[in-house]
Amino acid sequence: MSRRGEGGRIAGLFEGAGAAAINVAREAGGMVMLLGSVLRALVPPSMDGRELVRNLHKMGNRSVPIVALTAFFAGALMTIQSAPFVQRLGATSLAGWAAGYAVLREIGPILIALMFSGRVGANNTAELGTMTVTEQLDGLRALAIDPVRYLIVPRVVAMIVMLVALTAIGDLVALLGGAALGKAALGIEWTTMYHSFADNLGPQDFLQGIWKSLAFGGAIAITSCHFGTTVRGGAVGVGRAVNAQVVASAVSIMLLDFFLTYMNI
Amino acid sequence: MKDAKASAGPVIEFRSVAKAFGGKPVLKDLSLAVGRGEVMFIIGTSGVGKSVTIKHLIGLLRVDAGEIWFDGQRIDQLDERGFYPVRRRVGMVFQNATLFDSMTLTENVALPLRKLGGLRMKAALEQARVRLGEVHLTEFADRYPAELSDGMRKRAAIARTLATDPEVVLFDEPTTGLDPVSARRIDRLIRELADHRGATAIVVSHDLTSIFTIADRIAFVYQGGIRALGTPAELQASPDEVVQQFIRGKSSGPMETPGF
Ligand SMILES: Nc1ncnc2c1ncn2[C@@H]1O[C@H](COP(=O)(O)OP(=O)(O)O)[C@@H](O)[C@H]1O
Ligand SMILES: [Mg+2]
């Protein structure tokens, strides 16, 4: 490789990074604007009830099995990870704490949010994106119906409500998974595990996960609606938007998780 | 507003409107005034900017230069929120119907009746059926748009736009893709809107039969502006060879058709 080639590559790298940073800033700006208009549309809180119910049903209904499956194994895995210590110390009464603490505060909300983003968020971006490229959003505006009020707000509310509900369900299933594995692999009795949960886990452990899922739900909703409503360029554009949504949601979930944990909310 | 309404001036006026996309000018200097109760046809080759022109009237696009007036009010500077009152009075039927595919035809037509007309679901659905009957779609009222032909979707979109009785209706190629019988029915419907309901219609069309049966006046868009304007008889008698080439549908002539 010649020197110039290498220099060119490095310059190209910076250029690429610069362009990427501008892109990220632009998309983030768009999301903040969307959040602003969603909040504005919520005062006074009026919403199309039918759209809300339709979205709650669509987003929540078929998400339960996949969330339950994920959560069950997450709980079981946490027990497996802590098993060597529990056994070595003979501290079976702490098995529930080890599994439960991690599940309720971190693993549960994050895994469920990621599943939710991949299933519901991607679906939402694809649906709104298709509506955008086929001018259905402009069609709404032409009918003097504000797409933010009519389409976006019910989706944002439905996603937040559903992710919080799914996280609560997932938490329970994960604890069940942890207990099931404790029983099957470590021979810990159900009652021992139950008491271990009850004695060592407080409402704040559960609540921290719930606050997080509230924030994650908002992030997934805004991200997926933003990328859906700004699609350009037909079916190809819809595909690109879905990709961008999945990446952007995952990044925002991680960033939010970091800050929320750090601030100990 | 009331006074302006009573005035005899044009209900819609474009004044030297210019619009470019990514540096490529589409409209350069377009001026056109449409009178109340008039059926104005906008004709011109594909891609010349007919859809772009009418989308400005409801704020789906913004002018780069020039002014647009509606009923004595300047509207080109309104923001998105400011356009909602205009959109309640100016309806548009899009070139590609743009029905909502998650809803049946009846639900589609009922939507503006609920949201704008303030009707409850049941009353809105009932009225939607009546509206669909007017475009001969009663038997398809409970079908989803994806199950229907282009022509049926377009007719349903017309019913949806007309459901709230707008004062001005913009039709973007309403008869394109329709069979001749349906097309003539749409023509009659547009004419009746103007004659019996006093509505103003702006119709983008290539359909020479429509043009010469129901137009009050025709505006011929060419190279970013209005090349010719007049009654059907006036256009037919026009000495302009570009106009003659278009309205006679001749493949060769002086007309420049970029990209073709
Ligand atoms: N939103 C848009 N972004 C970029 N270019 C556009 C947009 N809308 C229309 N155009 C371009 O403007 C020109 C005129 O389009 P249009 O008004 O749809 O033509 P027509 O006269 O057939 O209705 C076309 O070249 C089209 O590609
Ligand atoms: Mg067009």
XYZ file of N, CA and C in Angstrom, chain A residues 30-31 34 124-133 137-138 141 147-148 151-152 155 221-232 241:
102
model
N -34.709 15.442 14.292
C -36.045 15.084 13.824
C -36.856 14.415 14.917
N -36.183 13.556 15.693
C -36.898 12.844 16.768
C -37.330 13.801 17.867
N -40.328 15.576 16.663
C -41.506 14.702 16.711
C -42.009 14.583 18.147
N -43.945 -1.181 13.166
C -44.506 0.175 13.144
C -43.823 1.037 12.086
N -42.486 0.949 12.025
C -41.760 1.725 11.016
C -42.178 1.294 9.613
N -42.283 -0.019 9.408
C -42.652 -0.516 8.082
C -44.054 -0.043 7.705
N -44.977 -0.097 8.663
C -46.353 0.294 8.361
C -46.454 1.796 8.069
N -45.870 2.608 8.951
C -45.910 4.057 8.721
C -45.134 4.421 7.461
N -44.018 3.715 7.234
C -43.205 3.986 6.047
C -43.978 3.709 4.770
N -44.686 2.598 4.748
C -45.486 2.273 3.569
C -46.587 3.309 3.383
N -47.192 3.731 4.490
C -48.224 4.766 4.388
C -47.635 6.071 3.861
N -46.396 6.357 4.260
C -45.765 7.597 3.805
C -45.494 7.549 2.303
N -44.884 6.446 1.830
C -44.524 6.413 0.409
C -45.758 6.281 -0.489
N -50.229 9.428 4.375
C -50.098 10.474 5.394
C -50.516 11.835 4.833
N -50.073 12.109 3.589
C -50.524 13.337 2.944
C -52.036 13.288 2.737
N -53.548 14.502 5.866
C -53.415 15.957 5.985
C -54.404 16.645 5.061
N -51.834 13.951 11.100
C -51.301 12.594 11.276
C -50.661 12.374 12.643
N -50.103 13.431 13.230
C -49.487 13.260 14.552
C -50.565 12.903 15.574
N -52.470 9.398 14.047
C -51.714 8.149 13.884
C -50.613 7.964 14.911
N -49.851 9.037 15.158
C -48.627 8.881 15.952
C -48.932 8.784 17.450
N -50.089 5.491 18.753
C -49.030 4.490 18.691
C -48.026 4.677 19.816
N -40.920 4.117 20.568
C -42.075 4.707 19.886
C -41.648 5.892 19.032
N -40.887 6.812 19.637
C -40.489 8.008 18.893
C -39.563 7.623 17.738
N -38.611 6.734 18.023
C -37.679 6.323 16.975
C -38.420 5.678 15.806
N -39.298 4.732 16.115
C -39.935 3.997 15.020
C -40.905 4.890 14.247
N -41.582 5.811 14.937
C -42.476 6.727 14.223
C -41.679 7.712 13.378
N -40.562 8.180 13.929
C -39.740 9.131 13.168
C -39.233 8.501 11.872
N -38.633 7.316 11.988
C -38.091 6.705 10.773
C -39.198 6.302 9.797
N -40.358 5.948 10.328
C -41.472 5.596 9.451
C -42.007 6.776 8.672
N -42.126 7.915 9.342
C -42.772 9.045 8.670
C -41.803 9.863 7.826
N -40.506 9.539 7.857
C -39.567 10.297 7.039
C -38.981 9.453 5.916
N -39.641 8.349 5.602
C -39.153 7.482 4.521
C -39.153 8.234 3.195
N -38.072 8.040 2.425
C -38.017 8.550 1.050
C -37.659 7.380 0.135
N -35.372 2.311 6.316
C -35.913 2.929 7.527
C -36.061 1.895 8.643
